[in-house]
mmCIF file of C-alpha atoms in Angstrom:
data_model
loop_
_atom_site.group_PDB
_atom_site.id
_atom_site.type_symbol
_atom_site.label_atom_id
_atom_site.label_comp_id
_atom_site.label_asym_id
_atom_site.label_seq_id
_atom_site.Cartn_x
_atom_site.Cartn_y
_atom_site.Cartn_z
ATOM 1 C CA MET A 276 23.601 -118.960 330.155
ATOM 2 C CA SER A 277 20.023 -118.540 329.328
ATOM 3 C CA ASN A 278 19.119 -119.652 325.554
ATOM 4 C CA LEU A 279 17.696 -116.040 325.120
ATOM 5 C CA ALA A 280 21.265 -114.657 326.554
ATOM 6 C CA LEU A 281 22.945 -117.444 324.030
ATOM 7 C CA PHE A 282 20.755 -116.062 320.135
ATOM 8 C CA GLY A 283 21.163 -111.954 321.795
ATOM 9 C CA LEU A 284 25.309 -113.151 322.128
ATOM 10 C CA MET A 285 25.109 -114.434 318.338
ATOM 11 C CA ALA A 286 22.745 -112.199 316.674
ATOM 12 C CA LEU A 287 24.931 -109.147 318.619
ATOM 13 C CA ILE A 288 27.635 -111.107 317.461
ATOM 14 C CA TRP A 289 26.615 -112.021 313.572
ATOM 15 C CA GLY A 290 25.311 -107.733 313.330
ATOM 16 C CA LEU A 291 28.545 -106.713 313.902
ATOM 17 C CA THR A 292 30.832 -109.134 311.652
ATOM 18 C CA TRP A 293 30.249 -106.856 308.399
ATOM 19 C CA ALA A 294 31.838 -103.947 310.480
ATOM 20 C CA ALA A 295 34.943 -106.231 311.403
ATOM 21 C CA VAL A 296 35.052 -106.969 307.614
ATOM 22 C CA LYS A 297 34.678 -103.619 306.809
ATOM 23 C CA ILE A 298 37.630 -102.713 309.153
ATOM 24 C CA GLY A 299 39.966 -105.725 307.790
ATOM 25 C CA LEU A 300 39.102 -103.970 304.514
ATOM 26 C CA GLU A 301 40.300 -100.193 305.437
ATOM 27 C CA ALA A 302 43.167 -101.919 307.106
ATOM 28 C CA GLY A 303 44.204 -102.749 303.341
ATOM 29 C CA VAL A 304 44.330 -106.591 303.116
ATOM 30 C CA PRO A 305 42.114 -107.497 299.953
ATOM 31 C CA PRO A 306 39.032 -109.091 300.094
ATOM 32 C CA ILE A 307 39.366 -111.635 299.173
ATOM 33 C CA LEU A 308 42.572 -112.416 301.304
ATOM 34 C CA LEU A 309 40.908 -111.150 303.578
ATOM 35 C CA ALA A 310 38.090 -114.256 303.131
ATOM 36 C CA GLY A 311 40.778 -116.491 302.853
ATOM 37 C CA LEU A 312 42.555 -115.870 305.004
ATOM 38 C CA ARG A 313 39.606 -116.124 308.339
ATOM 39 C CA TYR A 314 38.999 -119.725 306.583
ATOM 40 C CA LEU A 315 42.494 -120.279 306.565
ATOM 41 C CA LEU A 316 42.875 -119.720 310.762
ATOM 42 C CA THR A 317 39.108 -120.616 311.287
ATOM 43 C CA ALA A 318 40.308 -124.298 310.332
ATOM 44 C CA GLY A 319 43.301 -123.606 312.170
ATOM 45 C CA ILE A 320 40.774 -122.923 315.652
ATOM 46 C CA LEU A 321 39.229 -126.425 314.357
ATOM 47 C CA ALA A 322 41.591 -128.352 314.508
ATOM 48 C CA PHE A 323 42.415 -128.976 317.494
ATOM 49 C CA TRP A 324 38.607 -130.433 318.516
ATOM 50 C CA THR A 325 37.710 -131.882 315.588
ATOM 51 C CA GLN A 326 38.217 -135.285 314.517
ATOM 52 C CA GLY A 327 37.496 -137.307 310.712
ATOM 53 C CA ALA A 328 37.812 -134.828 308.750
ATOM 54 C CA LEU A 329 38.873 -137.679 306.496
ATOM 55 C CA SER A 330 35.778 -139.815 306.878
ATOM 56 C CA ALA A 331 33.978 -137.455 305.343
ATOM 57 C CA PHE A 332 34.792 -137.537 301.877
ATOM 58 C CA ALA A 333 34.095 -141.094 302.757
ATOM 59 C CA GLU A 334 30.654 -143.097 301.546
ATOM 60 C CA GLY A 335 30.058 -141.208 298.201
ATOM 61 C CA ARG A 336 30.513 -137.526 299.718
ATOM 62 C CA SER A 337 33.366 -136.057 298.910
ATOM 63 C CA MET A 338 31.804 -134.129 295.755
ATOM 64 C CA ARG A 339 28.881 -132.669 297.438
ATOM 65 C CA VAL A 340 31.871 -132.049 300.080
ATOM 66 C CA ILE A 341 34.016 -130.282 298.219
ATOM 67 C CA ILE A 342 31.364 -127.796 295.707
ATOM 68 C CA SER A 343 29.155 -127.422 299.160
ATOM 69 C CA ALA A 344 32.799 -125.701 300.514
ATOM 70 C CA LEU A 345 33.114 -123.781 297.420
ATOM 71 C CA LEU A 346 29.837 -121.969 297.492
ATOM 72 C CA THR A 347 29.545 -121.486 300.582
ATOM 73 C CA ASN A 348 32.234 -119.993 301.388
ATOM 74 C CA ALA A 349 34.796 -119.255 298.363
ATOM 75 C CA GLY A 350 32.456 -118.566 296.678
ATOM 76 C CA THR A 351 30.126 -116.861 299.297
ATOM 77 C CA TYR A 352 32.969 -114.963 301.450
ATOM 78 C CA GLY A 353 35.044 -113.977 298.082
ATOM 79 C CA LEU A 354 31.706 -112.100 296.230
ATOM 80 C CA LEU A 355 30.709 -110.935 299.667
ATOM 81 C CA PHE A 356 34.456 -109.319 300.790
ATOM 82 C CA TRP A 357 34.683 -108.434 297.835
ATOM 83 C CA GLY A 358 31.270 -106.427 297.092
ATOM 84 C CA MET A 359 32.204 -105.045 300.202
ATOM 85 C CA GLN A 360 35.035 -102.250 299.274
ATOM 86 C CA THR A 361 31.973 -99.957 297.763
ATOM 87 C CA VAL A 362 29.087 -100.713 299.602
ATOM 88 C CA PRO A 363 28.503 -99.650 303.272
ATOM 89 C CA SER A 364 29.127 -102.608 305.832
ATOM 90 C CA GLY A 365 25.155 -102.100 307.198
ATOM 91 C CA LEU A 366 23.624 -102.231 304.063
ATOM 92 C CA SER A 367 25.879 -105.202 302.848
ATOM 93 C CA GLY A 368 24.625 -106.771 306.221
ATOM 94 C CA LEU A 369 20.887 -106.347 306.163
ATOM 95 C CA VAL A 370 20.944 -107.668 302.275
ATOM 96 C CA ASN A 371 22.482 -110.159 303.224
ATOM 97 C CA LEU A 372 21.281 -111.351 306.442
ATOM 98 C CA ALA A 373 17.482 -110.678 305.030
ATOM 99 C CA LEU A 374 18.293 -112.276 301.899
ATOM 100 C CA VAL A 375 19.763 -115.191 303.037
ATOM 101 C CA PRO A 376 15.980 -116.875 304.866
ATOM 102 C CA VAL A 377 13.570 -115.161 301.137
ATOM 103 C CA LEU A 378 16.152 -117.349 298.794
ATOM 104 C CA LEU A 379 16.404 -120.710 301.460
ATOM 105 C CA PHE A 380 12.421 -119.805 301.664
ATOM 106 C CA GLY A 381 12.363 -120.022 297.929
ATOM 107 C CA LEU A 382 15.298 -123.177 296.523
ATOM 108 C CA ALA A 383 12.974 -124.581 299.259
ATOM 109 C CA VAL A 384 9.674 -125.191 296.886
ATOM 110 C CA LEU A 385 12.035 -125.396 293.936
ATOM 111 C CA LEU A 386 13.097 -128.516 295.031
ATOM 112 C CA ARG A 387 10.190 -129.527 295.886
ATOM 113 C CA GLU A 388 10.399 -129.637 299.983
ATOM 114 C CA GLU A 389 7.770 -127.270 300.233
ATOM 115 C CA ARG A 390 3.999 -127.078 298.654
ATOM 116 C CA PRO A 391 4.193 -123.779 297.033
ATOM 117 C CA THR A 392 1.393 -120.635 299.747
ATOM 118 C CA TRP A 393 0.247 -117.581 299.036
ATOM 119 C CA ARG A 394 3.264 -116.926 301.635
ATOM 120 C CA HIS A 395 6.204 -118.195 299.123
ATOM 121 C CA GLY A 396 5.183 -115.804 296.114
ATOM 122 C CA LEU A 397 4.074 -112.723 299.059
ATOM 123 C CA ALA A 398 7.651 -113.235 300.535
ATOM 124 C CA LEU A 399 9.235 -113.726 297.554
ATOM 125 C CA ALA A 400 7.861 -110.514 295.583
ATOM 126 C CA LEU A 401 8.446 -108.571 298.243
ATOM 127 C CA GLY A 402 12.034 -109.648 299.101
ATOM 128 C CA CYS A 403 12.664 -108.634 295.212
ATOM 129 C CA THR A 404 10.545 -105.320 296.017
ATOM 130 C CA GLY A 405 12.952 -104.317 298.670
ATOM 131 C CA LEU A 406 16.192 -105.168 296.585
ATOM 132 C CA LEU A 407 14.673 -102.770 293.589
ATOM 133 C CA GLY A 408 14.637 -100.109 295.849
ATOM 134 C CA LEU A 409 17.740 -100.145 297.548
ATOM 135 C CA PHE A 410 19.723 -100.350 293.722
ATOM 136 C CA TRP A 411 17.329 -98.628 291.560
ATOM 137 C CA THR A 412 18.967 -94.791 294.212
ATOM 138 C CA ARG A 413 22.918 -96.711 293.607
ATOM 139 C CA LEU A 414 20.841 -96.545 288.844
ATOM 140 C CA VAL A 415 19.558 -92.543 289.378
ATOM 141 C CA GLU A 416 22.683 -91.649 290.718
ATOM 142 C CA GLN A 417 24.956 -93.440 288.199
ATOM 143 C CA GLU A 418 27.133 -94.798 291.692
ATOM 144 C CA SER A 419 28.138 -97.882 288.971
ATOM 145 C CA GLY A 420 30.707 -99.704 291.555
ATOM 146 C CA ASN A 421 28.366 -98.925 294.632
ATOM 147 C CA GLY A 422 25.875 -100.800 292.085
ATOM 148 C CA LEU A 423 28.017 -103.265 291.469
ATOM 149 C CA GLY A 424 29.156 -104.437 294.757
ATOM 150 C CA LEU A 425 25.817 -104.357 296.006
ATOM 151 C CA ALA A 426 25.385 -106.725 293.232
ATOM 152 C CA ALA A 427 27.994 -109.233 294.220
ATOM 153 C CA ILE A 428 26.803 -109.081 297.366
ATOM 154 C CA VAL A 429 23.349 -110.802 296.427
ATOM 155 C CA ALA A 430 24.976 -112.986 294.190
ATOM 156 C CA GLY A 431 27.913 -114.201 297.261
ATOM 157 C CA THR A 432 23.981 -114.714 299.309
ATOM 158 C CA ALA A 433 22.767 -116.901 296.957
ATOM 159 C CA CYS A 434 25.725 -119.528 296.483
ATOM 160 C CA TYR A 435 25.484 -119.133 300.876
ATOM 161 C CA CYS A 436 21.450 -120.065 300.272
ATOM 162 C CA ALA A 437 22.304 -122.558 296.902
ATOM 163 C CA GLY A 438 25.690 -124.612 299.091
ATOM 164 C CA SER A 439 23.814 -124.895 302.134
ATOM 165 C CA VAL A 440 20.842 -127.203 300.256
ATOM 166 C CA ILE A 441 23.673 -129.050 298.825
ATOM 167 C CA ALA A 442 25.347 -129.572 301.997
ATOM 168 C CA ARG A 443 22.384 -130.219 303.889
ATOM 169 C CA PRO A 444 22.275 -134.271 303.800
ATOM 170 C CA LEU A 445 26.062 -134.220 305.378
ATOM 171 C CA ILE A 446 25.146 -132.768 308.260
ATOM 172 C CA GLY A 447 24.052 -136.028 310.110
ATOM 173 C CA PRO A 448 27.158 -137.937 308.691
ATOM 174 C CA ILE A 449 29.770 -136.035 309.245
ATOM 175 C CA LYS A 450 29.928 -133.781 312.907
ATOM 176 C CA PRO A 451 29.419 -129.726 312.352
ATOM 177 C CA LEU A 452 32.455 -128.634 313.400
ATOM 178 C CA THR A 453 33.898 -131.272 311.149
ATOM 179 C CA LEU A 454 32.056 -130.055 308.776
ATOM 180 C CA THR A 455 32.814 -126.164 309.120
ATOM 181 C CA ALA A 456 36.668 -127.362 309.111
ATOM 182 C CA ILE A 457 36.685 -129.101 306.247
ATOM 183 C CA HIS A 458 34.843 -126.365 304.242
ATOM 184 C CA ALA A 459 37.293 -123.798 306.340
ATOM 185 C CA VAL A 460 40.114 -125.657 304.817
ATOM 186 C CA LEU A 461 38.630 -125.689 301.285
ATOM 187 C CA GLY A 462 36.606 -122.624 300.596
ATOM 188 C CA GLY A 463 39.964 -120.533 302.153
ATOM 189 C CA ALA A 464 42.719 -122.690 300.318
ATOM 190 C CA ALA A 465 40.428 -121.911 297.297
ATOM 191 C CA LEU A 466 39.847 -118.072 298.157
ATOM 192 C CA ILE A 467 43.836 -117.476 298.416
ATOM 193 C CA VAL A 468 43.947 -119.622 295.424
ATOM 194 C CA VAL A 469 41.863 -116.803 293.432
ATOM 195 C CA SER A 470 43.539 -114.037 295.892
ATOM 196 C CA PHE A 471 47.104 -114.392 293.567
ATOM 197 C CA LEU A 472 45.450 -115.100 290.407
ATOM 198 C CA LEU A 473 44.272 -111.634 290.728
ATOM 199 C CA GLY A 474 47.350 -109.944 291.677
ATOM 200 C CA GLU A 475 46.259 -109.402 295.316
ATOM 201 C CA VAL A 476 49.169 -110.518 296.507
ATOM 202 C CA SER A 477 52.744 -108.691 296.072
ATOM 203 C CA GLY A 478 55.231 -107.851 297.981
ATOM 204 C CA THR A 479 54.129 -103.996 298.971
ATOM 205 C CA LEU A 480 51.327 -105.791 300.150
ATOM 206 C CA PRO A 481 52.629 -106.392 303.602
ATOM 207 C CA GLY A 482 54.664 -102.329 304.316
ATOM 208 C CA LYS A 483 50.641 -101.600 302.880
ATOM 209 C CA ILE A 484 48.906 -103.401 305.098
ATOM 210 C CA ASP A 485 48.031 -101.945 309.310
ATOM 211 C CA VAL A 486 48.983 -105.164 311.295
ATOM 212 C CA ALA A 487 46.452 -103.983 314.216
ATOM 213 C CA PRO A 488 43.735 -103.635 312.967
ATOM 214 C CA ALA A 489 43.214 -105.993 309.910
ATOM 215 C CA ALA A 490 44.733 -108.977 312.246
ATOM 216 C CA ALA A 491 41.451 -107.733 315.010
ATOM 217 C CA SER A 492 38.937 -108.214 312.504
ATOM 218 C CA LEU A 493 40.504 -111.688 311.266
ATOM 219 C CA LEU A 494 39.904 -112.668 314.739
ATOM 220 C CA PHE A 495 36.472 -112.031 315.930
ATOM 221 C CA LEU A 496 35.442 -112.698 312.155
ATOM 222 C CA SER A 497 37.111 -116.176 313.183
ATOM 223 C CA LEU A 498 36.799 -116.811 316.783
ATOM 224 C CA LEU A 499 33.494 -115.087 316.854
ATOM 225 C CA GLY A 500 31.895 -114.830 313.410
ATOM 226 C CA THR A 501 32.539 -118.326 313.204
ATOM 227 C CA ILE A 502 33.507 -121.297 316.105
ATOM 228 C CA VAL A 503 30.893 -119.118 318.665
ATOM 229 C CA ALA A 504 27.845 -117.941 316.719
ATOM 230 C CA TYR A 505 27.852 -120.743 314.670
ATOM 231 C CA THR A 506 27.943 -123.076 317.709
ATOM 232 C CA ILE A 507 25.070 -121.470 319.564
ATOM 233 C CA TYR A 508 23.556 -121.665 316.745
ATOM 234 C CA LEU A 509 24.184 -125.564 316.344
ATOM 235 C CA ARG A 510 22.787 -125.057 319.877
ATOM 236 C CA LEU A 511 19.442 -123.722 319.748
ATOM 237 C CA LEU A 512 18.364 -124.817 315.856
ATOM 238 C CA GLU A 513 17.595 -128.050 318.414
ATOM 239 C CA GLN A 514 16.378 -127.057 321.189
ATOM 240 C CA TRP A 515 14.379 -123.406 319.202
ATOM 241 C CA GLY A 516 13.756 -124.671 316.345
ATOM 242 C CA THR A 517 14.206 -123.459 312.857
ATOM 243 C CA ALA A 518 11.690 -120.354 312.195
ATOM 244 C CA ARG A 519 13.427 -119.385 316.286
ATOM 245 C CA ALA A 520 16.446 -119.583 315.539
ATOM 246 C CA GLY A 521 16.841 -117.528 312.518
ATOM 247 C CA LEU A 522 14.689 -114.751 314.395
ATOM 248 C CA TYR A 523 18.873 -112.930 314.252
ATOM 249 C CA ALA A 524 17.098 -112.307 310.732
ATOM 250 C CA PHE A 525 15.323 -109.240 311.863
ATOM 251 C CA ILE A 526 18.162 -107.820 315.346
ATOM 252 C CA SER A 527 21.466 -108.056 313.226
ATOM 253 C CA PRO A 528 20.132 -106.943 310.195
ATOM 254 C CA ILE A 529 19.309 -103.956 312.769
ATOM 255 C CA VAL A 530 22.325 -103.764 314.714
ATOM 256 C CA ALA A 531 24.727 -104.093 311.245
ATOM 257 C CA LEU A 532 23.197 -100.213 310.389
ATOM 258 C CA ALA A 533 24.005 -99.201 313.520
ATOM 259 C CA VAL A 534 27.565 -99.887 313.885
ATOM 260 C CA GLY A 535 27.651 -98.918 310.180
ATOM 261 C CA VAL A 536 26.777 -95.395 310.799
ATOM 262 C CA TRP A 537 28.294 -95.048 313.732
ATOM 263 C CA LEU A 538 31.653 -96.814 313.021
ATOM 264 C CA PHE A 539 32.685 -95.310 309.970
ATOM 265 C CA GLY A 540 29.276 -92.504 309.122
ATOM 266 C CA GLU A 541 27.957 -94.586 306.597
ATOM 267 C CA LYS A 542 23.797 -92.962 305.223
ATOM 268 C CA VAL A 543 20.864 -94.093 305.380
ATOM 269 C CA GLY A 544 18.692 -92.919 303.359
ATOM 270 C CA ALA A 545 14.502 -94.208 302.271
ATOM 271 C CA ALA A 546 15.192 -96.359 299.392
ATOM 272 C CA GLU A 547 17.038 -98.088 302.377
ATOM 273 C CA ILE A 548 14.465 -97.867 305.504
ATOM 274 C CA GLY A 549 11.960 -98.471 302.305
ATOM 275 C CA GLY A 550 13.859 -101.392 301.131
ATOM 276 C CA ALA A 551 15.565 -102.471 304.444
ATOM 277 C CA ALA A 552 11.164 -103.700 305.733
ATOM 278 C CA LEU A 553 10.415 -105.080 302.465
ATOM 279 C CA LEU A 554 13.036 -107.788 303.209
ATOM 280 C CA LEU A 555 12.847 -107.568 307.020
ATOM 281 C CA VAL A 556 8.691 -108.252 306.424
ATOM 282 C CA ALA A 557 9.052 -110.788 303.457
ATOM 283 C CA ALA A 558 12.184 -112.531 305.797
ATOM 284 C CA GLY A 559 9.285 -113.212 308.326
ATOM 285 C CA LEU A 560 7.247 -114.512 305.855
ATOM 286 C CA ALA A 561 10.543 -116.613 304.826
ATOM 287 C CA LEU A 562 11.146 -117.985 309.096
ATOM 288 C CA PHE A 563 7.210 -118.216 310.703
ATOM 289 C CA GLY A 564 4.886 -120.922 310.663
ATOM 290 C CA ARG A 565 8.897 -123.665 309.998
ATOM 291 C CA ASP A 566 10.678 -126.002 312.237
ATOM 292 C CA ARG A 567 12.502 -127.462 309.616
ATOM 293 C CA PRO A 568 16.172 -127.464 310.085
ATOM 294 C CA ASN A 569 18.242 -125.024 308.015
ATOM 295 C CA ALA A 570 21.473 -124.092 307.379
ATOM 296 C CA ALA A 571 23.336 -121.209 309.033
ATOM 297 C CA ARG A 572 25.440 -118.820 309.223
ATOM 298 C CA LYS A 573 28.915 -119.798 308.818
#
């Protein structure tokens, strides 16, 4: 399969991921538990292809591995899945996918990996304005639950970006799929513990879950959303570079919005369209002209 076809497949999968999450939630699986099961299933599948997992913790890397796992998997997806209880899947995907390159862009400046330029300032300003537009209608309409859910998605995205920066030095000493498997184990276990502590798991829970859509959601998220799409991204990152491979940030949100409207009847108003446009422009400023290896979705 050509790289262009692989890119299209990757962007499609990551756009459909948000609908898969919504299906799992509507099937009765509590959000934190759903996120934890996703990563434990991912770890079980990757166990057949990964080797040398224990060596990843050698040479003083243990703390970096653990912290990055808790941020990129537990913090990110615990908050994202929780937020999606009240936020439409299309809007969730748009905010997360478009905000990742913008926040990574800002972190690169803070860490002095890049010199601040007008592009940095404009990208961050447009990104913040886009988010303000998305939040504004929810505050005016007094949809507090929706506003909190959207805030959780933004916070989860920030966790992902911070964890990605912390994990970056691990890529090289640790094979990418091995690191993904380790993060899946640590993040998934942490999410399961949190789920129990929050009282999501009870003796009556199995009877409340619609098994078929819940299983389909988990299989899609683990097999396609994490393993297949992430492997494609690694190939494109090597052959295309960060800027070109990162163009999924313009395609996947459109897929997420369209599928949300089609499957769930989600409404997209002027605020969503305006905020989306600003976020996508900000993502473009963050991506174009950069060719430094960056973090991917997992």
